Amino acid sequence: MHELSIALNLLDVAAEEAQRRNIRSVEAIHIKLGPLSGVVKSALISAYDLAREHSPFPESRLVVEDVPIVIYCEPCSAEQPAPSIQELVCPVCHTPSGNVVTGRELELTALEIADSETEP
Amino acid sequence: MNTQTRLVQVRTKILKQNDVLAREMRQRFARDGVTVVSLVSSPGAGKTALLEVLLGRMREEFRVAALVGDLATDNDAVRLARAEVPTKQITTGTVCHLEADMVAEALEDWNTNELDFLFIENVGNLVCPATWDLGEQLRLVLFSVTEGEDKPLKYPTIFNTADVAVITKSDLADAVEFDADAANRSLQSVRPGIETLQVSAKTGEGIEALLQRLRGLRDGGEVLAKRWGQNDGAE
């Protein structure tokens, strides 16, 4: 259960980014999450609900964008979606590929703020 | 009251702090000429037994040392100390994995430039360690023949972060009717191209091949930077 540690890191990073932009209040924190990050979405959302209470943004929501696993297929010279996390293989020509293009994301992407908040 | 909101774009890695520190350590290790290899596995797969053998063999050729992560005890460090090389326990308390700052702290009073190889044994866990870069050059994932051929399919993420899969306790393979082909298919499905070695710490089978692979790192200079996305612009 490492999602609490991730949630705490997330709130720290969000607070740092908000401070840098003179943002005092945040409605929601938007993140991108890939399955290969090793973080479970539902566990992270639960952990976030615990962690936010003692953060600068106790009322904030967590909005998760799931990123699919996409691999680069050499024979097809194209990016292809992997059929599953257990099967990193091109769905067209069936060649395995360890070249992961997306799917490892664990990134803060945006802070959602009220229009009344000023941003210099 | 429904307020209008807008999005302020930010692109930052959530584990930025860990990743920055891991990158600094990787650079430091390269400068110091020390090759850092980490081991991950489920509890009881034989990390410590394999390390005991490796350290015992390698100390004749190299200056080796080991860090051992564990939740509560220092039993593993005590075992490894029998190989008469420097070892240090990192007791993580309730934390289920090692993070870069724990490694950095453990190394504070060690001169890594006086080492050729440093091994980092992670906490026995096939889930949590996947998310943290420790600054290592090579990550070995271990699973024993007694755990089942489909272990990689059950824990695809950690296998995906590893460079070499080491199948341990091969002396028990026949007794448990271990199907090496099935294991290899599982491995190649979750991590296409991963190298696989089969070893027995007990009989010594496969140990020389693993040593050869580790020796090769001294001139190979492989770095995991790409895996941890250190070139993709997100900081």
Coordinates of C-alpha atoms in Angstrom, one line a residue:
Chain A
M1 CA 0.0 0.0 0.0
H2 CA 2.2 2.8 -1.3
E3 CA -0.6 5.0 -2.6
L4 CA -0.6 7.1 0.5
S5 CA 3.0 8.0 0.0
I6 CA 2.1 8.9 -3.6
A7 CA -0.9 11.0 -2.5
L8 CA 1.3 13.0 -0.1
N9 CA 3.9 13.5 -2.8
L10 CA 1.2 14.7 -5.1
L11 CA -0.2 17.3 -2.7
D12 CA 3.3 18.6 -2.0
V13 CA 4.1 19.0 -5.6
A14 CA 0.7 20.6 -6.2
A15 CA 1.2 23.0 -3.3
E16 CA 4.6 24.0 -4.7
E17 CA 3.2 24.6 -8.2
A18 CA 0.3 26.6 -6.8
Q19 CA 2.6 28.8 -4.6
R20 CA 4.8 29.5 -7.6
R21 CA 1.7 30.8 -9.4
N22 CA 0.2 32.7 -6.5
I23 CA -2.8 30.3 -6.4
R24 CA -4.3 30.1 -2.9
S25 CA -7.2 27.8 -3.5
V26 CA -7.5 24.7 -5.7
E27 CA -10.8 23.1 -6.7
A28 CA -9.3 20.0 -8.2
I29 CA -5.9 18.4 -9.0
H30 CA -5.7 16.7 -12.4
I31 CA -3.2 13.9 -13.0
K32 CA -2.3 11.4 -15.7
L33 CA -1.9 7.8 -14.6
G34 CA -0.5 5.0 -16.6
P35 CA -1.0 1.3 -15.6
L36 CA 2.8 0.7 -15.7
S37 CA 3.4 3.4 -13.0
G38 CA 2.6 0.7 -10.4
V39 CA -0.1 2.9 -8.8
V40 CA -3.6 1.7 -8.5
K41 CA -6.2 4.3 -9.3
S42 CA -8.9 3.4 -6.7
A43 CA -6.3 3.1 -3.9
L44 CA -4.8 6.4 -4.9
I45 CA -8.2 8.1 -4.8
S46 CA -8.9 6.7 -1.3
A47 CA -5.4 7.7 -0.1
Y48 CA -6.0 11.2 -1.6
D49 CA -9.1 11.6 0.5
L50 CA -7.1 11.0 3.6
A51 CA -4.1 13.0 2.6
R52 CA -5.9 16.2 1.5
E53 CA -7.3 16.9 4.9
H54 CA -4.0 18.0 6.2
S55 CA -2.9 19.7 3.0
P56 CA -3.3 23.3 1.8
F57 CA -6.2 22.0 -0.3
P58 CA -8.5 20.1 2.0
E59 CA -11.6 20.5 -0.2
S60 CA -9.9 19.6 -3.5
R61 CA -10.9 16.7 -5.7
L62 CA -8.6 14.4 -7.6
V63 CA -9.3 14.0 -11.3
V64 CA -7.5 11.0 -12.9
E65 CA -6.9 10.7 -16.6
D66 CA -6.1 7.1 -17.4
V67 CA -3.3 6.8 -20.0
P68 CA -3.4 3.6 -22.1
I69 CA -0.3 1.5 -22.7
V70 CA 1.0 2.3 -26.2
I71 CA 4.0 0.5 -27.6
Y72 CA 6.1 1.3 -30.7
C73 CA 6.0 -1.6 -33.2
E74 CA 9.2 -1.7 -35.4
P75 CA 7.7 -3.9 -38.2
C76 CA 4.6 -1.6 -38.5
S77 CA 6.7 1.5 -37.9
A78 CA 3.8 2.7 -35.8
E79 CA 2.6 3.3 -32.3
Q80 CA 0.1 0.6 -31.3
P81 CA -2.1 0.1 -28.2
A82 CA -1.0 -2.9 -26.1
P83 CA -3.9 -5.4 -25.7
S84 CA -3.3 -5.6 -21.9
I85 CA -0.7 -4.9 -19.3
Q86 CA 0.2 -8.6 -19.5
E87 CA 0.7 -8.5 -23.2
L88 CA 3.0 -6.0 -24.7
V89 CA 2.5 -7.1 -28.2
C90 CA 1.4 -5.4 -31.4
P91 CA -2.3 -6.0 -32.0
V92 CA -1.8 -5.9 -35.8
C93 CA 1.3 -8.0 -36.5
H94 CA 1.7 -9.7 -33.1
T95 CA 5.3 -8.7 -32.7
P96 CA 6.3 -8.2 -29.0
S97 CA 7.7 -4.8 -28.2
G98 CA 9.4 -3.6 -25.0
N99 CA 9.4 0.0 -26.4
V100 CA 6.8 1.6 -24.2
V101 CA 5.6 5.0 -25.5
T102 CA 3.0 5.8 -22.9
G103 CA 1.6 4.0 -19.9
R104 CA 4.2 4.8 -17.2
E105 CA 2.8 8.3 -16.4
L106 CA 2.5 9.5 -12.9
E107 CA 2.2 13.2 -13.5
L108 CA 0.4 16.2 -12.2
T109 CA -1.0 17.9 -15.3
A110 CA -3.2 20.8 -14.1
L111 CA -4.6 22.7 -11.2
E112 CA -8.3 23.5 -11.5
I113 CA -9.0 26.8 -9.9
A114 CA -12.0 29.1 -9.5
D115 CA -12.2 31.9 -12.0
S116 CA -12.0 34.4 -9.2
E117 CA -8.5 33.2 -8.4
T118 CA -5.9 35.5 -10.0
E119 CA -2.9 34.2 -11.9
P120 CA -0.2 36.7 -12.5
Chain B
M1 CA -22.9 27.7 -5.2
N2 CA -21.5 26.7 -8.5
T3 CA -18.4 28.6 -9.4
Q4 CA -16.8 28.8 -12.8
T5 CA -13.4 27.1 -12.9
R6 CA -10.5 27.0 -15.2
L7 CA -7.5 24.8 -15.6
V8 CA -4.0 26.0 -15.1
Q9 CA -1.7 23.6 -17.0
V10 CA 1.2 22.2 -15.0
R11 CA 3.4 19.3 -16.1
T12 CA 5.3 17.8 -13.2
K13 CA 6.1 14.3 -12.2
I14 CA 4.5 13.4 -8.9
L15 CA 7.7 11.7 -7.7
K16 CA 9.8 14.5 -8.9
Q17 CA 11.8 14.7 -5.6
N18 CA 12.6 11.0 -5.8
D19 CA 13.4 11.0 -9.5
V20 CA 15.7 14.1 -9.2
L21 CA 17.6 12.4 -6.3
A22 CA 17.8 9.1 -8.1
R23 CA 19.3 10.9 -11.1
E24 CA 21.8 12.7 -9.0
M25 CA 22.8 9.4 -7.4
R26 CA 23.1 7.7 -10.7
Q27 CA 25.5 10.4 -11.9
R28 CA 27.4 10.1 -8.6
F29 CA 27.7 6.4 -9.0
A30 CA 29.0 6.8 -12.6
R31 CA 31.5 9.4 -11.4
D32 CA 32.7 7.1 -8.6
G33 CA 33.0 4.1 -10.9
V34 CA 30.6 2.0 -8.8
T35 CA 28.1 -0.3 -10.5
V36 CA 24.8 -0.4 -8.6
V37 CA 22.5 -3.4 -8.9
S38 CA 19.2 -3.7 -7.2
L39 CA 17.2 -6.8 -6.4
V40 CA 13.4 -7.1 -6.1
S41 CA 11.2 -10.1 -5.5
S42 CA 8.4 -11.4 -3.4
P43 CA 9.3 -12.3 0.2
G44 CA 11.2 -15.6 0.3
A45 CA 12.2 -15.8 -3.3
G46 CA 15.8 -16.0 -2.2
K47 CA 17.3 -12.5 -2.6
T48 CA 19.5 -12.8 0.5
A49 CA 20.6 -16.4 -0.3
L50 CA 21.6 -15.3 -3.8
L51 CA 23.4 -12.2 -2.6
E52 CA 25.3 -14.2 0.0
V53 CA 26.7 -16.4 -2.8
L54 CA 27.4 -13.5 -5.1
L55 CA 29.1 -11.4 -2.5
G56 CA 31.2 -14.4 -1.4
R57 CA 32.3 -15.0 -5.0
M58 CA 32.8 -11.4 -6.0
R59 CA 34.8 -10.2 -3.1
E60 CA 37.8 -12.0 -4.5
E61 CA 37.7 -9.9 -7.7
F62 CA 35.9 -6.7 -6.7
R63 CA 35.3 -4.3 -3.8
V64 CA 31.6 -5.1 -3.1
A65 CA 29.1 -3.9 -0.6
A66 CA 25.3 -4.3 0.0
L67 CA 22.4 -2.3 1.4
V68 CA 19.4 -4.4 2.6
G69 CA 15.9 -3.0 3.0
D70 CA 13.6 -4.7 5.5
L71 CA 10.5 -3.7 7.4
A72 CA 11.7 -4.6 10.9
T73 CA 14.7 -6.9 11.4
D74 CA 18.4 -6.8 10.5
N75 CA 18.5 -10.5 10.0
D76 CA 19.4 -10.2 6.4
A77 CA 22.2 -7.8 6.9
V78 CA 23.6 -10.2 9.6
R79 CA 23.4 -13.0 7.1
L80 CA 25.1 -11.0 4.4
A81 CA 27.9 -9.8 6.8
R82 CA 29.0 -13.4 6.9
A83 CA 30.3 -12.9 3.4
E84 CA 32.7 -10.4 5.0
V85 CA 31.9 -7.4 2.9
P86 CA 30.4 -4.1 4.2
T87 CA 26.7 -4.3 4.6
K88 CA 24.1 -2.0 6.0
Q89 CA 20.5 -2.5 6.9
I90 CA 17.8 0.0 5.9
T91 CA 14.9 -0.5 8.3
T92 CA 11.9 1.0 6.6
G93 CA 9.4 0.6 9.5
T94 CA 6.0 0.3 7.8
V95 CA 7.1 1.4 4.4
C96 CA 6.7 -1.4 1.9
H97 CA 9.6 -0.4 -0.5
L98 CA 12.8 1.6 -0.6
E99 CA 12.9 5.1 -1.9
A100 CA 15.9 7.0 -3.3
D101 CA 16.3 9.2 -0.1
M102 CA 16.6 6.0 2.1
V103 CA 19.5 4.8 -0.1
A104 CA 21.1 8.3 -0.1
E105 CA 20.9 8.4 3.7
A106 CA 22.3 4.9 4.1
L107 CA 25.3 5.9 1.9
E108 CA 26.0 9.1 3.8
D109 CA 29.0 7.7 5.6
W110 CA 30.2 5.4 2.9
N111 CA 32.8 6.3 0.2
T112 CA 31.2 4.9 -2.9
N113 CA 34.3 5.7 -4.9
E114 CA 36.0 3.0 -2.9
L115 CA 33.6 0.4 -4.3
D116 CA 33.3 -1.5 -7.6
F117 CA 29.8 -3.0 -6.9
L118 CA 27.0 -2.0 -4.7
F119 CA 24.0 -4.2 -4.3
I120 CA 20.7 -2.9 -3.0
E121 CA 18.2 -5.6 -1.8
N122 CA 14.7 -4.1 -1.8
V123 CA 12.0 -5.0 0.7
G124 CA 10.4 -8.3 -0.3
N125 CA 7.4 -7.1 -2.3
L126 CA 6.5 -7.4 -6.0
V127 CA 4.1 -4.4 -6.0
C128 CA 5.3 -1.2 -4.3
P129 CA 9.1 -1.1 -5.3
A130 CA 8.0 -0.8 -9.0
T131 CA 7.3 2.9 -8.7
W132 CA 10.6 4.1 -7.2
D133 CA 13.8 4.7 -9.1
L134 CA 16.7 4.1 -6.7
G135 CA 19.5 5.3 -9.1
E136 CA 20.6 1.8 -9.8
Q137 CA 22.2 0.8 -13.1
L138 CA 20.6 -2.7 -13.3
R139 CA 17.5 -4.1 -11.7
L140 CA 17.2 -7.8 -11.2
V141 CA 13.8 -9.3 -10.5
L142 CA 13.9 -12.7 -8.8
F143 CA 11.2 -15.3 -8.7
S144 CA 11.7 -18.9 -7.5
V145 CA 10.6 -22.1 -9.3
T146 CA 8.2 -22.7 -6.4
E147 CA 6.2 -19.6 -7.0
G148 CA 4.7 -20.6 -10.3
E149 CA 5.4 -19.9 -13.9
D150 CA 2.7 -17.2 -14.1
K151 CA 4.2 -14.9 -11.5
P152 CA 5.2 -12.3 -14.2
L153 CA 1.6 -12.2 -15.4
K154 CA 0.4 -11.5 -11.9
Y155 CA 2.9 -8.7 -11.2
P156 CA 3.5 -7.3 -14.7
T157 CA 4.5 -3.8 -13.5
I158 CA 7.5 -4.8 -11.5
F159 CA 8.7 -7.2 -14.2
N160 CA 8.4 -4.4 -16.6
T161 CA 10.8 -2.2 -14.6
A162 CA 13.4 -4.9 -14.4
D163 CA 16.3 -5.6 -16.7
V164 CA 17.1 -9.2 -16.0
A165 CA 14.8 -11.9 -14.6
V166 CA 16.6 -14.4 -12.3
I167 CA 14.7 -17.6 -11.7
T168 CA 15.9 -18.9 -8.3
K169 CA 16.0 -22.3 -6.5
S170 CA 16.5 -24.2 -9.8
D171 CA 17.6 -27.2 -7.7
L172 CA 13.8 -27.6 -6.8
A173 CA 12.6 -27.3 -10.4
D174 CA 12.0 -31.0 -11.0
A175 CA 10.4 -31.5 -7.6
V176 CA 7.8 -28.8 -8.3
E177 CA 7.5 -29.7 -12.1
F178 CA 8.6 -26.2 -13.0
D179 CA 7.9 -25.4 -16.7
A180 CA 10.7 -23.2 -17.8
D181 CA 9.1 -22.5 -21.3
A182 CA 5.9 -21.4 -19.7
A183 CA 7.8 -19.1 -17.3
N184 CA 9.7 -17.6 -20.2
R185 CA 6.5 -17.0 -22.2
S186 CA 5.1 -15.1 -19.2
L187 CA 8.2 -13.1 -18.9
Q188 CA 8.4 -12.2 -22.6
S189 CA 4.7 -11.2 -22.6
V190 CA 5.0 -8.6 -19.9
R191 CA 8.5 -7.5 -20.7
P192 CA 9.5 -8.3 -24.2
G193 CA 13.2 -8.9 -24.6
I194 CA 14.0 -9.3 -20.9
E195 CA 17.1 -11.5 -20.3
T196 CA 16.5 -14.5 -18.2
L197 CA 18.8 -16.6 -16.0
Q198 CA 18.1 -19.6 -14.0
V199 CA 20.2 -20.1 -10.8
S200 CA 20.5 -22.1 -7.6
A201 CA 22.2 -20.5 -4.7
K202 CA 22.4 -23.9 -3.2
T203 CA 24.1 -25.9 -6.0
G204 CA 25.7 -23.0 -7.7
E205 CA 24.0 -23.7 -11.0
G206 CA 23.8 -20.6 -13.2
I207 CA 25.8 -18.4 -10.8
E208 CA 28.8 -18.1 -13.1
A209 CA 26.5 -16.9 -15.9
L210 CA 25.1 -14.3 -13.6
L211 CA 28.6 -13.2 -12.5
Q212 CA 29.6 -12.9 -16.1
R213 CA 26.5 -10.7 -16.8
L214 CA 27.5 -8.5 -13.8
R215 CA 31.2 -8.3 -14.8
G216 CA 29.9 -7.1 -18.2
L217 CA 28.3 -4.1 -16.6
R218 CA 31.7 -2.8 -15.7
D219 CA 32.4 -1.9 -19.3
G220 CA 28.9 -1.9 -20.7
G221 CA 27.8 1.4 -19.1
E222 CA 24.1 0.6 -19.5
V223 CA 21.9 3.2 -17.8
L224 CA 18.3 3.0 -16.9
A225 CA 17.7 6.7 -17.5
K226 CA 15.3 6.1 -20.4
R227 CA 13.1 3.8 -18.4
W228 CA 12.5 6.4 -15.8
G229 CA 11.6 9.0 -18.4
Q230 CA 14.5 11.3 -17.6
N231 CA 14.6 12.6 -21.2
D232 CA 10.9 13.3 -21.8
G233 CA 10.7 16.8 -20.6
A234 CA 8.5 16.3 -17.5
E235 CA 10.5 17.5 -14.5

